[in-house]
PDB file of C-alpha atoms in Angstrom:
ATOM      1  CA  MET A1348       0.000   0.000   0.000  1.00 81.00           C
ATOM      2  CA  THR A1349       1.336   3.436  -0.861  1.00 84.00           C
ATOM      3  CA  SER A1350      -0.117   4.729   2.413  1.00 80.00           C
ATOM      4  CA  GLU A1351       2.689   2.785   4.139  1.00 86.00           C
ATOM      5  CA  VAL A1352       5.523   4.349   2.107  1.00 92.00           C
ATOM      6  CA  VAL A1353       4.206   7.801   1.107  1.00 94.00           C
ATOM      7  CA  GLU A1354       4.439   9.940   4.237  1.00 92.00           C
ATOM      8  CA  ASN A1355       3.413  13.274   2.746  1.00 96.00           C
ATOM      9  CA  GLU A1356       1.183  13.236  -0.326  1.00 96.00           C
ATOM     10  CA  TYR A1357       1.818  16.858  -1.295  1.00 96.00           C
ATOM     11  CA  GLU A1358       5.581  16.305  -1.067  1.00 97.00           C
ATOM     12  CA  PHE A1359       5.297  13.037  -3.039  1.00 97.00           C
ATOM     13  CA  TYR A1360       3.748  14.863  -6.015  1.00 98.00           C
ATOM     14  CA  SER A1361       5.728  18.111  -5.885  1.00 97.00           C
ATOM     15  CA  LYS A1362       9.066  16.264  -5.611  1.00 97.00           C
ATOM     16  CA  ALA A1363       8.212  14.184  -8.701  1.00 98.00           C
ATOM     17  CA  GLU A1364       7.258  17.295 -10.677  1.00 97.00           C
ATOM     18  CA  LYS A1365      10.548  18.911  -9.719  1.00 97.00           C
ATOM     19  CA  TYR A1366      12.492  15.767 -10.703  1.00 98.00           C
ATOM     20  CA  TRP A1367      10.984  15.634 -14.210  1.00 98.00           C
ATOM     21  CA  LYS A1368      11.584  19.358 -14.794  1.00 97.00           C
ATOM     22  CA  ASP A1369      15.325  18.595 -14.692  1.00 97.00           C
ATOM     23  CA  VAL A1370      15.192  15.568 -17.022  1.00 98.00           C
ATOM     24  CA  PRO A1371      16.385  16.128 -20.631  1.00 97.00           C
ATOM     25  CA  ALA A1372      13.528  16.174 -23.177  1.00 97.00           C
ATOM     26  CA  THR A1373      14.969  13.214 -25.105  1.00 97.00           C
ATOM     27  CA  VAL A1374      14.075   9.536 -25.552  1.00 97.00           C
ATOM     28  CA  ASP A1375      17.016   8.662 -23.280  1.00 97.00           C
ATOM     29  CA  GLY A1376      15.700  11.112 -20.688  1.00 97.00           C
ATOM     30  CA  MET A1377      12.207   9.607 -20.866  1.00 98.00           C
ATOM     31  CA  LEU A1378      13.660   6.132 -20.315  1.00 97.00           C
ATOM     32  CA  GLY A1379      16.083   6.987 -17.510  1.00 95.00           C
ATOM     33  CA  GLY A1380      19.190   6.356 -19.602  1.00 96.00           C
ATOM     34  CA  TYR A1381      17.766   3.213 -21.235  1.00 97.00           C
ATOM     35  CA  GLY A1382      16.923   4.779 -24.607  1.00 97.00           C
ATOM     36  CA  HIS A1383      18.369   1.708 -26.334  1.00 96.00           C
ATOM     37  CA  ILE A1384      15.422  -0.443 -25.174  1.00 97.00           C
ATOM     38  CA  SER A1385      12.836   1.803 -26.873  1.00 98.00           C
ATOM     39  CA  SER A1386      12.440  -0.321 -30.030  1.00 98.00           C
ATOM     40  CA  ILE A1387      12.114  -3.582 -28.066  1.00 98.00           C
ATOM     41  CA  ASP A1388       9.455  -1.906 -25.922  1.00 98.00           C
ATOM     42  CA  ILE A1389       7.482  -0.466 -28.864  1.00 98.00           C
ATOM     43  CA  ASN A1390       7.558  -3.691 -30.904  1.00 98.00           C
ATOM     44  CA  SER A1391       6.214  -5.738 -27.959  1.00 98.00           C
ATOM     45  CA  SER A1392       3.538  -3.136 -27.233  1.00 98.00           C
ATOM     46  CA  ARG A1393       2.426  -3.155 -30.879  1.00 98.00           C
ATOM     47  CA  LYS A1394       2.015  -6.945 -30.881  1.00 98.00           C
ATOM     48  CA  PHE A1395       0.099  -6.791 -27.596  1.00 98.00           C
ATOM     49  CA  LEU A1396      -2.204  -4.029 -28.833  1.00 98.00           C
ATOM     50  CA  GLN A1397      -2.876  -5.467 -32.271  1.00 97.00           C
ATOM     51  CA  ARG A1398      -4.625  -8.527 -30.844  1.00 95.00           C
ATOM     52  CA  PHE A1399      -7.446  -6.165 -29.777  1.00 97.00           C
ATOM     53  CA  LEU A1400      -7.515  -4.252 -33.075  1.00 97.00           C
ATOM     54  CA  ARG A1401      -8.024  -7.324 -35.300  1.00 87.00           C
ATOM     55  CA  ASP A1402     -11.345  -7.975 -37.028  1.00 79.00           C
ATOM     56  CA  GLY A1403     -14.124  -9.447 -34.920  1.00 83.00           C
ATOM     57  CA  PRO A1404     -17.394  -8.545 -33.218  1.00 86.00           C
ATOM     58  CA  ASN A1405     -15.688  -6.996 -30.140  1.00 90.00           C
ATOM     59  CA  ARG A1406     -12.855  -5.342 -32.034  1.00 96.00           C
ATOM     60  CA  THR A1407     -11.352  -2.248 -30.411  1.00 98.00           C
ATOM     61  CA  GLY A1408     -11.681   0.812 -32.670  1.00 98.00           C
ATOM     62  CA  THR A1409      -8.817   2.875 -34.088  1.00 98.00           C
ATOM     63  CA  THR A1410     -10.332   6.366 -34.054  1.00 98.00           C
ATOM     64  CA  ARG A1411      -8.725   7.949 -31.011  1.00 98.00           C
ATOM     65  CA  ALA A1412      -6.129   7.085 -28.363  1.00 98.00           C
ATOM     66  CA  LEU A1413      -4.875   8.805 -25.221  1.00 99.00           C
ATOM     67  CA  ASP A1414      -1.206   8.665 -24.155  1.00 99.00           C
ATOM     68  CA  CYS A1415      -0.897   9.164 -20.371  1.00 98.00           C
ATOM     69  CA  GLY A1416       2.433  10.315 -18.952  1.00 98.00           C
ATOM     70  CA  ALA A1417       3.303  10.944 -22.585  1.00 98.00           C
ATOM     71  CA  GLY A1418       6.544  12.870 -22.094  1.00 98.00           C
ATOM     72  CA  ILE A1419       7.908  14.031 -25.465  1.00 98.00           C
ATOM     73  CA  GLY A1420       5.629  11.590 -27.287  1.00 98.00           C
ATOM     74  CA  ARG A1421       7.834   8.506 -27.756  1.00 98.00           C
ATOM     75  CA  ILE A1422       4.803   6.169 -27.558  1.00 98.00           C
ATOM     76  CA  THR A1423       2.524   8.569 -29.429  1.00 98.00           C
ATOM     77  CA  LYS A1424       4.997   8.756 -32.321  1.00 98.00           C
ATOM     78  CA  ARG A1425       5.969   5.111 -32.691  1.00 98.00           C
ATOM     79  CA  LEU A1426       2.990   3.140 -31.360  1.00 98.00           C
ATOM     80  CA  LEU A1427      -0.220   5.183 -31.353  1.00 98.00           C
ATOM     81  CA  LEU A1428      -0.063   7.537 -34.372  1.00 98.00           C
ATOM     82  CA  PRO A1429       0.655   4.639 -36.795  1.00 98.00           C
ATOM     83  CA  LEU A1430      -2.467   2.811 -35.518  1.00 98.00           C
ATOM     84  CA  PHE A1431      -4.996   5.546 -34.617  1.00 98.00           C
ATOM     85  CA  LYS A1432      -6.527   8.447 -36.557  1.00 98.00           C
ATOM     86  CA  THR A1433      -5.961  10.930 -33.716  1.00 98.00           C
ATOM     87  CA  VAL A1434      -4.126  10.928 -30.392  1.00 98.00           C
ATOM     88  CA  ASP A1435      -4.319  13.096 -27.260  1.00 98.00           C
ATOM     89  CA  MET A1436      -1.335  13.454 -24.930  1.00 98.00           C
ATOM     90  CA  VAL A1437      -1.249  14.234 -21.211  1.00 98.00           C
ATOM     91  CA  ASP A1438       1.867  14.944 -19.134  1.00 98.00           C
ATOM     92  CA  VAL A1439       2.680  16.981 -16.040  1.00 98.00           C
ATOM     93  CA  THR A1440       5.826  18.563 -17.583  1.00 98.00           C
ATOM     94  CA  GLU A1441       5.108  21.438 -19.946  1.00 98.00           C
ATOM     95  CA  ASP A1442       8.597  21.393 -21.505  1.00 98.00           C
ATOM     96  CA  PHE A1443       8.083  17.791 -22.656  1.00 98.00           C
ATOM     97  CA  LEU A1444       4.818  18.641 -24.412  1.00 98.00           C
ATOM     98  CA  THR A1445       6.477  21.656 -26.069  1.00 98.00           C
ATOM     99  CA  LYS A1446       9.327  19.426 -27.283  1.00 98.00           C
ATOM    100  CA  ALA A1447       6.771  16.863 -28.553  1.00 98.00           C
ATOM    101  CA  LYS A1448       5.530  19.308 -31.170  1.00 96.00           C
ATOM    102  CA  SER A1449       8.881  19.181 -32.979  1.00 97.00           C
ATOM    103  CA  TYR A1450       9.750  15.562 -32.052  1.00 98.00           C
ATOM    104  CA  LEU A1451       6.527  14.189 -33.587  1.00 98.00           C
ATOM    105  CA  GLY A1452       7.148  15.855 -36.964  1.00 97.00           C
ATOM    106  CA  GLU A1453       4.463  15.953 -39.683  1.00 97.00           C
ATOM    107  CA  GLU A1454       2.374  13.183 -38.122  1.00 96.00           C
ATOM    108  CA  GLY A1455       2.040  15.338 -35.010  1.00 97.00           C
ATOM    109  CA  ARG A1456      -0.721  17.241 -36.814  1.00 98.00           C
ATOM    110  CA  ARG A1457      -2.973  14.341 -35.806  1.00 98.00           C
ATOM    111  CA  VAL A1458      -2.389  15.042 -32.101  1.00 98.00           C
ATOM    112  CA  ARG A1459      -5.585  16.880 -31.155  1.00 98.00           C
ATOM    113  CA  ASN A1460      -4.826  17.909 -27.583  1.00 98.00           C
ATOM    114  CA  TYR A1461      -1.768  18.401 -25.395  1.00 98.00           C
ATOM    115  CA  PHE A1462      -2.987  18.367 -21.777  1.00 98.00           C
ATOM    116  CA  CYS A1463      -0.477  19.608 -19.182  1.00 98.00           C
ATOM    117  CA  CYS A1464      -1.742  17.988 -15.995  1.00 98.00           C
ATOM    118  CA  GLY A1465      -0.888  15.390 -13.345  1.00 98.00           C
ATOM    119  CA  LEU A1466      -2.967  12.225 -13.778  1.00 98.00           C
ATOM    120  CA  GLN A1467      -4.321  12.583 -10.230  1.00 98.00           C
ATOM    121  CA  ASP A1468      -6.121  15.718 -11.486  1.00 98.00           C
ATOM    122  CA  PHE A1469      -6.898  14.600 -15.052  1.00 98.00           C
ATOM    123  CA  SER A1470     -10.266  13.393 -16.344  1.00 98.00           C
ATOM    124  CA  PRO A1471     -10.427  11.837 -19.827  1.00 98.00           C
ATOM    125  CA  GLU A1472     -13.387  13.082 -21.826  1.00 98.00           C
ATOM    126  CA  PRO A1473     -16.210  10.521 -21.325  1.00 98.00           C
ATOM    127  CA  ASN A1474     -16.930   7.992 -24.089  1.00 98.00           C
ATOM    128  CA  SER A1475     -14.067   9.309 -26.255  1.00 98.00           C
ATOM    129  CA  TYR A1476     -11.154   6.877 -26.481  1.00 98.00           C
ATOM    130  CA  ASP A1477     -10.649   3.478 -28.087  1.00 98.00           C
ATOM    131  CA  VAL A1478      -7.391   2.987 -26.193  1.00 98.00           C
ATOM    132  CA  ILE A1479      -6.040   4.744 -23.111  1.00 99.00           C
ATOM    133  CA  TRP A1480      -2.332   3.897 -22.829  1.00 99.00           C
ATOM    134  CA  ILE A1481      -0.666   4.403 -19.418  1.00 99.00           C
ATOM    135  CA  GLN A1482       3.046   3.554 -19.409  1.00 98.00           C
ATOM    136  CA  TRP A1483       5.741   4.021 -16.775  1.00 98.00           C
ATOM    137  CA  VAL A1484       3.699   6.528 -14.821  1.00 98.00           C
ATOM    138  CA  ILE A1485       1.391   4.689 -12.347  1.00 98.00           C
ATOM    139  CA  GLY A1486       4.198   4.829  -9.762  1.00 98.00           C
ATOM    140  CA  HIS A1487       3.651   8.579  -9.541  1.00 98.00           C
ATOM    141  CA  LEU A1488       0.106   8.099  -8.174  1.00 98.00           C
ATOM    142  CA  THR A1489      -0.968   6.984  -4.715  1.00 98.00           C
ATOM    143  CA  ASP A1490      -3.196   3.878  -4.603  1.00 97.00           C
ATOM    144  CA  ASN A1491      -6.353   5.943  -4.087  1.00 97.00           C
ATOM    145  CA  HIS A1492      -5.510   8.372  -6.871  1.00 98.00           C
ATOM    146  CA  LEU A1493      -4.603   5.519  -9.229  1.00 98.00           C
ATOM    147  CA  SER A1494      -7.875   3.728  -8.528  1.00 98.00           C
ATOM    148  CA  ASP A1495      -9.863   6.946  -9.020  1.00 98.00           C
ATOM    149  CA  PHE A1496      -7.967   7.749 -12.222  1.00 98.00           C
ATOM    150  CA  LEU A1497      -8.679   4.275 -13.624  1.00 98.00           C
ATOM    151  CA  LYS A1498     -12.388   4.772 -12.861  1.00 98.00           C
ATOM    152  CA  ARG A1499     -12.306   7.996 -14.887  1.00 98.00           C
ATOM    153  CA  CYS A1500     -10.463   6.144 -17.669  1.00 98.00           C
ATOM    154  CA  ARG A1501     -13.208   3.505 -17.695  1.00 98.00           C
ATOM    155  CA  ALA A1502     -15.753   6.281 -18.261  1.00 98.00           C
ATOM    156  CA  GLY A1503     -13.532   7.677 -21.022  1.00 98.00           C
ATOM    157  CA  LEU A1504     -13.702   4.512 -23.142  1.00 98.00           C
ATOM    158  CA  ARG A1505     -15.759   4.120 -26.294  1.00 98.00           C
ATOM    159  CA  PRO A1506     -17.581   0.782 -26.876  1.00 97.00           C
ATOM    160  CA  ASN A1507     -15.010  -2.084 -26.927  1.00 97.00           C
ATOM    161  CA  GLY A1508     -12.319   0.351 -25.808  1.00 98.00           C
ATOM    162  CA  ILE A1509      -9.479  -0.763 -23.548  1.00 98.00           C
ATOM    163  CA  VAL A1510      -7.226   0.714 -20.884  1.00 98.00           C
ATOM    164  CA  VAL A1511      -3.609  -0.501 -21.041  1.00 99.00           C
ATOM    165  CA  ILE A1512      -1.084  -0.223 -18.212  1.00 99.00           C
ATOM    166  CA  LYS A1513       2.562  -1.046 -18.921  1.00 98.00           C
ATOM    167  CA  ASP A1514       4.887  -0.630 -15.972  1.00 98.00           C
ATOM    168  CA  ASN A1515       7.572  -1.925 -13.654  1.00 98.00           C
ATOM    169  CA  MET A1516       6.522  -4.546 -11.101  1.00 98.00           C
ATOM    170  CA  ALA A1517       8.245  -5.142  -7.763  1.00 97.00           C
ATOM    171  CA  GLN A1518       8.957  -8.683  -6.588  1.00 96.00           C
ATOM    172  CA  GLU A1519       7.006  -8.098  -3.384  1.00 96.00           C
ATOM    173  CA  GLY A1520       5.064  -5.267  -1.772  1.00 96.00           C
ATOM    174  CA  VAL A1521       5.517  -1.574  -2.562  1.00 97.00           C
ATOM    175  CA  ILE A1522       8.975  -0.028  -2.943  1.00 97.00           C
ATOM    176  CA  MET A1523       9.608   3.717  -2.702  1.00 97.00           C
ATOM    177  CA  ASP A1524      12.097   5.454  -5.014  1.00 97.00           C
ATOM    178  CA  ASP A1525      13.195   8.683  -3.351  1.00 96.00           C
ATOM    179  CA  VAL A1526      15.102   9.890  -6.420  1.00 96.00           C
ATOM    180  CA  ASP A1527      12.099  10.445  -8.715  1.00 97.00           C
ATOM    181  CA  SER A1528       9.473  10.234  -5.940  1.00 98.00           C
ATOM    182  CA  SER A1529       7.639   7.179  -7.243  1.00 98.00           C
ATOM    183  CA  VAL A1530       6.573   3.762  -6.019  1.00 98.00           C
ATOM    184  CA  CYS A1531       6.896   0.339  -7.599  1.00 98.00           C
ATOM    185  CA  ARG A1532       4.117  -2.130  -6.731  1.00 98.00           C
ATOM    186  CA  ASP A1533       4.029  -5.891  -7.026  1.00 98.00           C
ATOM    187  CA  LEU A1534       1.610  -7.676  -9.369  1.00 98.00           C
ATOM    188  CA  ASP A1535      -0.946  -8.504  -6.665  1.00 98.00           C
ATOM    189  CA  VAL A1536      -1.199  -4.890  -5.523  1.00 98.00           C
ATOM    190  CA  VAL A1537      -1.677  -3.644  -9.113  1.00 98.00           C
ATOM    191  CA  ARG A1538      -4.340  -6.301  -9.841  1.00 98.00           C
ATOM    192  CA  LYS A1539      -6.205  -5.305  -6.650  1.00 98.00           C
ATOM    193  CA  ILE A1540      -6.221  -1.622  -7.677  1.00 98.00           C
ATOM    194  CA  ILE A1541      -7.491  -2.573 -11.153  1.00 98.00           C
ATOM    195  CA  ARG A1542     -10.337  -4.578  -9.583  1.00 98.00           C
ATOM    196  CA  ARG A1543     -11.101  -1.769  -7.157  1.00 98.00           C
ATOM    197  CA  ALA A1544     -11.541   0.573 -10.109  1.00 98.00           C
ATOM    198  CA  GLY A1545     -14.236  -1.749 -11.492  1.00 98.00           C
ATOM    199  CA  LEU A1546     -12.120  -2.874 -14.439  1.00 98.00           C
ATOM    200  CA  HIS A1547     -11.907  -6.417 -15.747  1.00 97.00           C
ATOM    201  CA  LEU A1548      -8.505  -7.802 -16.777  1.00 98.00           C
ATOM    202  CA  LEU A1549      -8.508  -9.034 -20.401  1.00 97.00           C
ATOM    203  CA  ALA A1550      -4.812  -9.849 -20.850  1.00 97.00           C
ATOM    204  CA  GLU A1551      -1.539  -9.726 -18.936  1.00 98.00           C
ATOM    205  CA  GLU A1552       1.940 -10.194 -20.367  1.00 98.00           C
ATOM    206  CA  ARG A1553       5.516  -9.958 -19.139  1.00 98.00           C
ATOM    207  CA  GLN A1554       7.896  -7.969 -21.331  1.00 98.00           C
ATOM    208  CA  GLU A1555      10.764 -10.058 -22.710  1.00 97.00           C
ATOM    209  CA  ASN A1556      14.323  -9.088 -23.756  1.00 97.00           C
ATOM    210  CA  PHE A1557      14.780  -6.197 -21.342  1.00 97.00           C
ATOM    211  CA  PRO A1558      18.084  -5.807 -19.402  1.00 95.00           C
ATOM    212  CA  ASP A1559      18.367  -8.126 -16.387  1.00 94.00           C
ATOM    213  CA  GLU A1560      19.140  -5.325 -13.963  1.00 95.00           C
ATOM    214  CA  ILE A1561      15.822  -3.488 -14.320  1.00 95.00           C
ATOM    215  CA  TYR A1562      12.465  -4.358 -12.774  1.00 96.00           C
ATOM    216  CA  HIS A1563      10.236  -6.876 -14.526  1.00 97.00           C
ATOM    217  CA  VAL A1564       7.791  -5.017 -16.783  1.00 98.00           C
ATOM    218  CA  TYR A1565       4.197  -6.166 -17.315  1.00 98.00           C
ATOM    219  CA  THR A1566       1.448  -5.037 -19.670  1.00 98.00           C
ATOM    220  CA  PHE A1567      -2.240  -5.260 -18.698  1.00 98.00           C
ATOM    221  CA  ALA A1568      -5.301  -4.710 -20.893  1.00 98.00           C
ATOM    222  CA  MET A1569      -8.653  -4.084 -19.198  1.00 98.00           C
ATOM    223  CA  ARG A1570     -12.081  -2.627 -19.647  1.00 97.00           C
TER     224      ARG A1570
END
């Protein structure tokens, strides 16, 4: 539980905001010095996502996606824009969203909205998104705020839409990282929060071919 490791909620959020303000607006900056794993990450995410976009009665649409904790738009550029007609981006760091406008190039014209906001305060527009993609950012929310945010995401989905979380998983319990003011939860804790938000898990997958020294990374699809 984050309540056991986060002593001061205000400090938890403001320290994280300050940390990201000093991070370079580059792919390497977004990935904490692991820019070289970006292609492995994107290719796995594409395979995971495409199983929901294939033809069928409950096929997830490809009209509009939301990239949460979008940074400079690494995922928007390489995963979402090639698959969706339009994308919205949300991130707490204004400099990253400014940089995104040049980083995304011509295709960036299909980004409709750049929302500068922490996810604890962000509400996706109801009934608007086919896919809400949340990667490497849930550790910046307390359990209660994450659960509440996922409830708002559920309301933001179009018919057959999905919410996807891709993030680091601890071996056991909840671990605090004082450097970037984030937490890393184990699989059971994350699954409990997903259930608490009223979402149903559709698929779960462990990322392969990442460096041994980093946390295990899992992807969840839910609606």
